[in-house]
């Protein structure tokens, strides 16, 4: 469970600014850190996350690439194996199928197959989520694929504070880390520590709001929506909200401790319901806190369908706070 320093200095930032600050600070800290991907330089990133970094660090360290995910992810694997610390941006997570060979067969396995004699300090940043009417090929949430695969650490922050702290830890890690950013919350604002040594350890969850009646474990966009809902329900239902931040390794101890107190669990994650993040969190809770549960665990997510282009259908498929409310009402 993350804790805050007593005399911590913070600054209001958007999620976008927090990600940019993390990359800037780590590039100043270590000359081996560089960013590459489609449109990350001159254009400043498709979501403007890397805006201004080209002017600050130059073309050697902010590198625009051809439209070839297999090519530039593979280059990132090679650069990592030879001592650099690349941050590779894949514009949309839906495109990760293209460099899957480099990620799953090279990046994830290289340290293991070399007996731990090489490091693989590669960070892959990508965006996820519906809500922007971008159709199925630009709206998926597929972090479960990579959290499932041995050799990969996978994180999915839900607040600006978490975004900065976990990305800095990812860049400093000697293991490959995939960072999944929900594109709908780039404008989300929050207080973020200004200390350049501020990090959040990979594998450490954050209790964003304490409560007594029900635990809501929420990821990415669902963190903010669950916090707003918790405030709305306050007085009727006391809701504890946890942002796991790391999907693998998962801090199930913090979740179990919360469920032992509340007796109820809702898992809200914008990914398909079957065989996913929801199931993993639910099962670990069952294994470790079964006798503390007073009601069945509830899952809030995407039905096992692709995200439609139609606004009406997309709003039906993508989960929101009302779905979390309904889940809470079923068990409280």
CSV table of C-alpha atoms in Angstrom, one decimal:
chain,number,residue,atom,x,y,z
A,1,UNK,CA,0.0,0.0,0.0
A,2,UNK,CA,1.5,3.3,-1.0
A,3,UNK,CA,2.1,6.1,1.5
A,4,UNK,CA,2.7,9.8,1.2
A,5,UNK,CA,5.5,11.8,2.8
A,6,UNK,CA,4.4,14.1,5.5
A,7,UNK,CA,6.0,17.2,4.0
A,8,UNK,CA,5.5,16.3,0.3
A,9,UNK,CA,5.5,19.1,-2.3
A,10,UNK,CA,3.0,18.6,-5.0
A,11,UNK,CA,1.8,20.4,-8.2
A,12,UNK,CA,-1.5,20.1,-10.0
A,13,UNK,CA,-1.0,18.2,-13.2
A,14,UNK,CA,-3.1,16.5,-15.8
A,15,UNK,CA,-2.4,12.8,-16.5
A,16,UNK,CA,-0.8,13.8,-19.7
A,17,UNK,CA,1.6,16.3,-18.0
A,18,UNK,CA,2.4,13.7,-15.3
A,19,UNK,CA,3.5,11.2,-18.0
A,20,UNK,CA,5.5,13.8,-19.8
A,21,UNK,CA,7.2,14.9,-16.5
A,22,UNK,CA,8.2,11.3,-15.7
A,23,UNK,CA,9.9,10.9,-19.1
A,24,UNK,CA,11.6,14.3,-18.9
A,25,UNK,CA,13.0,13.7,-15.4
A,26,UNK,CA,14.3,10.3,-16.3
A,27,UNK,CA,15.9,11.6,-19.5
A,28,UNK,CA,17.7,14.2,-17.5
A,29,UNK,CA,18.7,11.6,-14.9
A,30,UNK,CA,20.1,9.0,-17.4
A,31,UNK,CA,21.6,9.7,-20.8
A,32,UNK,CA,20.7,6.2,-21.8
A,33,UNK,CA,16.9,6.9,-21.7
A,34,UNK,CA,15.4,7.9,-25.1
A,35,UNK,CA,11.9,7.9,-26.6
A,36,UNK,CA,10.9,6.5,-30.0
A,37,UNK,CA,7.6,5.8,-31.8
A,38,UNK,CA,5.3,7.1,-34.4
A,39,UNK,CA,4.8,10.9,-34.3
A,40,UNK,CA,6.4,11.3,-30.8
A,41,UNK,CA,8.8,14.0,-32.0
A,42,UNK,CA,7.7,16.7,-34.4
A,43,UNK,CA,4.0,16.1,-33.8
A,44,UNK,CA,4.5,15.7,-30.0
A,45,UNK,CA,2.6,12.4,-29.9
A,46,UNK,CA,-0.9,11.7,-31.2
A,47,UNK,CA,-2.2,12.6,-27.7
A,48,UNK,CA,0.4,15.4,-27.2
A,49,UNK,CA,2.1,13.5,-24.4
A,50,UNK,CA,5.6,14.1,-25.7
A,51,UNK,CA,5.0,17.7,-26.8
A,52,UNK,CA,8.2,19.8,-26.2
A,53,UNK,CA,10.5,16.9,-25.6
A,54,UNK,CA,12.0,17.1,-29.1
A,55,UNK,CA,13.0,20.7,-28.6
A,56,UNK,CA,14.5,19.9,-25.2
A,57,UNK,CA,16.4,16.7,-26.1
A,58,UNK,CA,16.9,16.7,-29.8
A,59,UNK,CA,16.4,14.1,-32.5
A,60,UNK,CA,19.0,11.6,-31.1
A,61,UNK,CA,16.8,11.0,-28.1
A,62,UNK,CA,13.3,11.8,-29.4
A,63,UNK,CA,13.1,9.6,-32.4
A,64,UNK,CA,10.2,9.6,-34.9
A,65,UNK,CA,9.9,6.1,-36.5
A,66,UNK,CA,8.4,4.6,-39.6
A,67,UNK,CA,4.9,3.0,-39.3
A,68,UNK,CA,6.4,-0.4,-38.5
A,69,UNK,CA,5.7,-1.5,-34.9
A,70,UNK,CA,7.6,-4.7,-35.4
A,71,UNK,CA,10.6,-2.7,-36.5
A,72,UNK,CA,10.8,-0.1,-33.8
A,73,UNK,CA,9.8,-2.4,-31.0
A,74,UNK,CA,12.4,-4.8,-32.2
A,75,UNK,CA,14.9,-1.9,-32.2
A,76,UNK,CA,13.9,-1.2,-28.6
A,77,UNK,CA,14.6,-4.8,-27.6
A,78,UNK,CA,18.0,-4.6,-29.2
A,79,UNK,CA,18.9,-1.3,-27.6
A,80,UNK,CA,17.8,-2.6,-24.2
A,81,UNK,CA,20.0,-5.7,-24.6
A,82,UNK,CA,23.0,-3.5,-25.3
A,83,UNK,CA,22.6,-1.2,-22.4
A,84,UNK,CA,20.2,1.6,-23.3
A,85,UNK,CA,16.9,2.3,-21.6
A,86,UNK,CA,14.4,3.0,-24.4
A,87,UNK,CA,10.8,4.1,-23.9
A,88,UNK,CA,8.9,2.9,-27.0
A,89,UNK,CA,5.4,4.3,-27.7
A,90,UNK,CA,2.9,2.1,-29.5
A,91,UNK,CA,0.2,4.5,-30.5
A,92,UNK,CA,-2.8,2.2,-29.7
A,93,UNK,CA,-2.7,-1.1,-27.8
A,94,UNK,CA,-4.8,-2.7,-30.6
A,95,UNK,CA,-1.6,-2.5,-32.7
A,96,UNK,CA,0.4,-4.7,-30.3
A,97,UNK,CA,-0.4,-7.7,-32.4
A,98,UNK,CA,2.0,-6.4,-35.0
A,99,UNK,CA,5.2,-6.5,-32.8
A,100,UNK,CA,3.9,-9.5,-30.7
A,101,UNK,CA,6.9,-11.6,-31.9
A,102,UNK,CA,9.3,-9.1,-30.6
A,103,UNK,CA,7.4,-8.7,-27.3
A,104,UNK,CA,6.5,-12.2,-26.5
A,105,UNK,CA,9.3,-14.2,-28.0
A,106,UNK,CA,12.2,-11.9,-27.6
A,107,UNK,CA,11.6,-9.1,-24.9
A,108,UNK,CA,9.8,-11.4,-22.4
A,109,UNK,CA,12.1,-14.4,-22.8
A,110,UNK,CA,15.6,-13.0,-23.4
A,111,UNK,CA,16.7,-12.6,-19.7
A,112,UNK,CA,15.4,-16.1,-19.0
A,113,UNK,CA,17.0,-17.7,-22.0
A,114,UNK,CA,20.4,-16.0,-21.2
A,115,UNK,CA,20.3,-17.2,-17.6
A,116,UNK,CA,19.8,-13.7,-16.3
A,117,UNK,CA,23.1,-12.5,-17.7
A,118,UNK,CA,21.6,-9.6,-19.6
A,119,UNK,CA,19.1,-6.9,-18.6
A,120,UNK,CA,16.1,-5.9,-20.6
A,121,UNK,CA,15.3,-2.3,-19.4
A,122,UNK,CA,12.6,-1.7,-22.0
A,123,UNK,CA,9.5,0.4,-21.3
A,124,UNK,CA,6.6,0.1,-23.8
A,125,UNK,CA,3.9,2.8,-23.4
A,126,UNK,CA,0.6,2.4,-25.2
A,127,UNK,CA,-3.0,3.8,-25.0
A,128,UNK,CA,-6.2,1.9,-24.3
A,129,UNK,CA,-9.9,2.3,-23.9
A,130,UNK,CA,-13.2,3.3,-25.6
A,131,UNK,CA,-15.2,6.5,-25.4
A,132,UNK,CA,-13.7,8.4,-28.3
A,133,UNK,CA,-15.8,6.9,-31.1
A,134,UNK,CA,-12.6,5.5,-32.6
A,135,UNK,CA,-14.1,2.1,-33.6
A,136,UNK,CA,-12.8,-1.4,-32.8
A,137,UNK,CA,-9.2,-1.1,-34.1
A,138,UNK,CA,-8.5,1.9,-31.8
A,139,UNK,CA,-10.6,1.3,-28.7
A,140,UNK,CA,-9.5,-2.0,-27.2
A,141,UNK,CA,-8.4,-2.7,-23.6
A,142,UNK,CA,-6.0,-5.6,-23.8
A,143,UNK,CA,-3.6,-5.3,-20.9
A,144,UNK,CA,-4.7,-8.7,-19.6
A,145,UNK,CA,-2.9,-10.4,-22.5
A,146,UNK,CA,0.5,-9.1,-21.4
A,147,UNK,CA,-0.1,-9.3,-17.6
A,148,UNK,CA,-0.7,-13.0,-18.3
A,149,UNK,CA,2.6,-13.6,-20.0
A,150,UNK,CA,5.7,-14.6,-18.0
A,151,UNK,CA,8.7,-12.2,-18.1
A,152,UNK,CA,6.6,-9.0,-18.5
A,153,UNK,CA,5.6,-6.5,-15.9
A,154,UNK,CA,2.3,-4.7,-16.7
A,155,UNK,CA,1.0,-1.5,-15.1
A,156,UNK,CA,-2.1,0.6,-15.7
A,157,UNK,CA,-2.3,3.7,-13.6
A,158,UNK,CA,-5.6,5.4,-12.8
A,159,UNK,CA,-4.4,8.9,-11.5
A,160,UNK,CA,-1.8,11.5,-12.5
A,161,UNK,CA,0.1,10.7,-9.3
A,162,UNK,CA,0.2,7.0,-10.1
A,163,UNK,CA,1.1,7.8,-13.8
A,164,UNK,CA,4.2,9.7,-12.9
A,165,UNK,CA,5.4,7.4,-10.1
A,166,UNK,CA,4.9,4.1,-11.9
A,167,UNK,CA,6.4,5.3,-15.2
A,168,UNK,CA,9.6,6.4,-13.5
A,169,UNK,CA,9.8,3.0,-11.8
A,170,UNK,CA,9.2,1.3,-15.2
A,171,UNK,CA,12.0,3.3,-16.9
A,172,UNK,CA,14.4,2.4,-14.0
A,173,UNK,CA,13.5,-1.3,-14.0
A,174,UNK,CA,16.0,-3.8,-15.5
A,175,UNK,CA,13.0,-5.9,-16.5
A,176,UNK,CA,10.6,-5.1,-19.4
A,177,UNK,CA,7.5,-3.1,-18.3
A,178,UNK,CA,4.4,-2.4,-20.4
A,179,UNK,CA,2.6,0.8,-19.4
A,180,UNK,CA,-1.1,1.0,-20.4
A,181,UNK,CA,-2.5,4.5,-20.4
A,182,UNK,CA,-6.3,5.1,-20.8
A,183,UNK,CA,-6.5,7.8,-23.4
A,184,UNK,CA,-9.8,9.2,-22.1
A,185,UNK,CA,-8.2,10.4,-18.8
A,186,UNK,CA,-5.3,12.4,-20.3
A,187,UNK,CA,-7.1,15.6,-19.1
A,188,UNK,CA,-7.7,14.2,-15.6
A,189,UNK,CA,-6.1,16.5,-13.0
A,190,UNK,CA,-4.6,15.7,-9.6
A,191,UNK,CA,-1.8,16.6,-7.2
A,192,UNK,CA,1.5,15.0,-8.2
A,193,UNK,CA,4.8,15.1,-6.2
A,194,UNK,CA,7.5,17.3,-7.7
A,195,UNK,CA,10.4,15.4,-6.2
A,196,UNK,CA,12.4,14.0,-9.0
A,197,UNK,CA,13.1,10.9,-6.9
A,198,UNK,CA,9.4,10.2,-6.4
A,199,UNK,CA,8.5,6.7,-7.6
A,200,UNK,CA,5.8,4.1,-7.0
A,201,UNK,CA,7.2,0.6,-6.6
A,202,UNK,CA,5.9,-1.8,-9.3
A,203,UNK,CA,3.6,-4.2,-7.5
A,204,UNK,CA,2.2,-1.7,-4.9
A,205,UNK,CA,-1.4,-0.8,-4.9
A,206,UNK,CA,-2.9,2.5,-3.6
A,207,UNK,CA,-6.0,2.9,-1.4
A,208,UNK,CA,-7.4,6.0,-3.0
A,209,UNK,CA,-10.4,6.2,-0.6
A,210,UNK,CA,-11.1,4.4,2.7
A,211,UNK,CA,-14.5,2.8,3.3
A,212,UNK,CA,-16.2,0.2,5.5
A,213,UNK,CA,-19.0,-1.5,3.5
A,214,UNK,CA,-17.6,-2.5,0.1
A,215,UNK,CA,-14.3,-2.6,-1.7
A,216,UNK,CA,-14.1,-1.4,-5.3
A,217,UNK,CA,-10.9,-2.4,-7.1
A,218,UNK,CA,-10.8,-0.1,-10.2
A,219,UNK,CA,-8.3,0.4,-12.9
A,220,UNK,CA,-7.5,3.3,-15.2
A,221,UNK,CA,-10.6,5.4,-16.1
A,222,UNK,CA,-12.7,3.5,-13.6
A,223,UNK,CA,-10.7,4.8,-10.7
A,224,UNK,CA,-11.9,8.4,-11.1
A,225,UNK,CA,-15.5,7.3,-11.8
A,226,UNK,CA,-15.5,5.0,-8.8
A,227,UNK,CA,-14.2,7.8,-6.6
A,228,UNK,CA,-16.9,10.2,-7.8
A,229,UNK,CA,-19.5,7.5,-7.2
A,230,UNK,CA,-18.1,6.8,-3.7
A,231,UNK,CA,-18.6,10.5,-2.8
A,232,UNK,CA,-22.1,10.4,-4.2
A,233,UNK,CA,-23.0,7.3,-2.1
A,234,UNK,CA,-21.4,8.5,1.1
A,235,UNK,CA,-23.8,8.4,3.9
A,236,UNK,CA,-25.6,5.5,2.5
A,237,UNK,CA,-22.8,3.1,1.6
A,238,UNK,CA,-19.1,3.5,2.6
A,239,UNK,CA,-17.0,2.6,-0.4
A,240,UNK,CA,-13.3,1.8,-0.3
A,241,UNK,CA,-11.6,2.4,-3.7
A,242,UNK,CA,-8.3,0.7,-4.6
A,243,UNK,CA,-6.2,1.4,-7.6
A,244,UNK,CA,-4.0,-1.7,-8.1
A,245,UNK,CA,-1.7,0.4,-10.5
A,246,UNK,CA,0.3,-2.8,-11.2
A,247,UNK,CA,-1.6,-5.6,-12.9
A,248,UNK,CA,1.5,-7.9,-12.8
A,249,UNK,CA,2.9,-8.2,-10.2
A,250,UNK,CA,-0.4,-7.7,-8.4
A,251,UNK,CA,-0.6,-6.4,-4.9
A,252,UNK,CA,-3.3,-8.8,-3.8
A,253,UNK,CA,-2.3,-8.4,-0.1
A,254,UNK,CA,-3.8,-4.8,-0.1
A,255,UNK,CA,-7.0,-6.0,-1.7
A,256,UNK,CA,-7.3,-8.9,0.7
A,257,UNK,CA,-6.8,-6.7,3.7
A,258,UNK,CA,-9.5,-4.4,2.4
A,259,UNK,CA,-12.0,-7.2,1.7
A,260,UNK,CA,-11.4,-8.7,5.2
A,261,UNK,CA,-12.7,-5.3,6.5
A,262,UNK,CA,-15.6,-4.7,4.1
A,263,UNK,CA,-16.7,-8.2,3.3
A,264,UNK,CA,-17.6,-7.3,-0.3
A,265,UNK,CA,-15.7,-6.8,-3.5
A,266,UNK,CA,-16.5,-5.2,-6.9
A,267,UNK,CA,-13.8,-5.3,-9.6
A,268,UNK,CA,-14.2,-2.6,-12.3
A,269,UNK,CA,-11.8,-2.9,-15.3
A,270,UNK,CA,-12.5,-1.8,-18.9
A,271,UNK,CA,-11.5,-5.1,-20.5
A,272,UNK,CA,-13.6,-8.1,-21.6
A,273,UNK,CA,-15.0,-10.0,-18.7
A,274,UNK,CA,-13.9,-13.6,-19.6
A,275,UNK,CA,-10.5,-14.9,-18.6
A,276,UNK,CA,-9.3,-11.5,-17.6
A,277,UNK,CA,-8.1,-9.0,-14.9
A,278,UNK,CA,-11.4,-9.3,-13.1
A,279,UNK,CA,-11.1,-13.1,-12.8
A,280,UNK,CA,-7.5,-12.9,-11.5
A,281,UNK,CA,-8.3,-10.4,-8.8
A,282,UNK,CA,-11.5,-12.3,-7.8
A,283,UNK,CA,-9.7,-15.6,-7.6
A,284,UNK,CA,-6.9,-14.3,-5.5
A,285,UNK,CA,-9.4,-12.8,-3.2
A,286,UNK,CA,-11.3,-16.1,-3.0
A,287,UNK,CA,-8.0,-18.0,-2.2
A,288,UNK,CA,-7.0,-15.6,0.6
A,289,UNK,CA,-10.2,-14.1,2.0
A,290,UNK,CA,-13.0,-16.5,1.3
A,291,UNK,CA,-14.4,-16.6,4.8
A,292,UNK,CA,-14.5,-12.8,4.9
A,293,UNK,CA,-16.8,-12.5,2.0
A,294,UNK,CA,-20.4,-11.7,2.8
A,295,UNK,CA,-21.6,-11.6,-0.8
A,296,UNK,CA,-20.6,-12.8,-4.3
A,297,UNK,CA,-17.8,-10.9,-5.9
A,298,UNK,CA,-19.1,-8.6,-8.7
A,299,UNK,CA,-17.4,-7.8,-12.0
A,300,UNK,CA,-17.8,-4.7,-14.1
A,301,UNK,CA,-16.3,-4.6,-17.5
A,302,UNK,CA,-16.8,-5.0,-21.3
A,303,UNK,CA,-19.0,-7.8,-22.6
A,304,UNK,CA,-17.1,-10.3,-24.7
A,305,UNK,CA,-17.5,-8.1,-27.8
A,306,UNK,CA,-15.4,-5.6,-29.8
A,307,UNK,CA,-16.0,-1.9,-29.1
A,308,UNK,CA,-18.5,-0.6,-31.7
A,309,UNK,CA,-18.1,2.7,-33.6
A,310,UNK,CA,-21.8,3.7,-33.1
A,311,UNK,CA,-21.9,6.1,-30.2
A,312,UNK,CA,-25.1,4.5,-28.8
A,313,UNK,CA,-23.7,1.0,-29.0
A,314,UNK,CA,-20.3,2.1,-27.6
A,315,UNK,CA,-21.9,3.7,-24.6
A,316,UNK,CA,-23.8,0.5,-24.0
A,317,UNK,CA,-20.6,-1.7,-24.2
A,318,UNK,CA,-18.1,0.5,-22.3
A,319,UNK,CA,-18.6,0.4,-18.5
A,320,UNK,CA,-19.3,3.5,-16.4
A,321,UNK,CA,-20.0,4.5,-12.8
A,322,UNK,CA,-23.7,3.4,-13.2
A,323,UNK,CA,-22.5,-0.1,-13.7
A,324,UNK,CA,-20.4,0.1,-10.6
A,325,UNK,CA,-23.4,1.5,-8.7
A,326,UNK,CA,-25.6,-1.5,-9.9
A,327,UNK,CA,-22.9,-4.0,-8.8
A,328,UNK,CA,-22.7,-2.4,-5.4
A,329,UNK,CA,-26.5,-2.4,-5.0
A,330,UNK,CA,-26.6,-6.1,-5.8
A,331,UNK,CA,-24.4,-7.0,-2.8
A,332,UNK,CA,-25.0,-4.3,-0.2
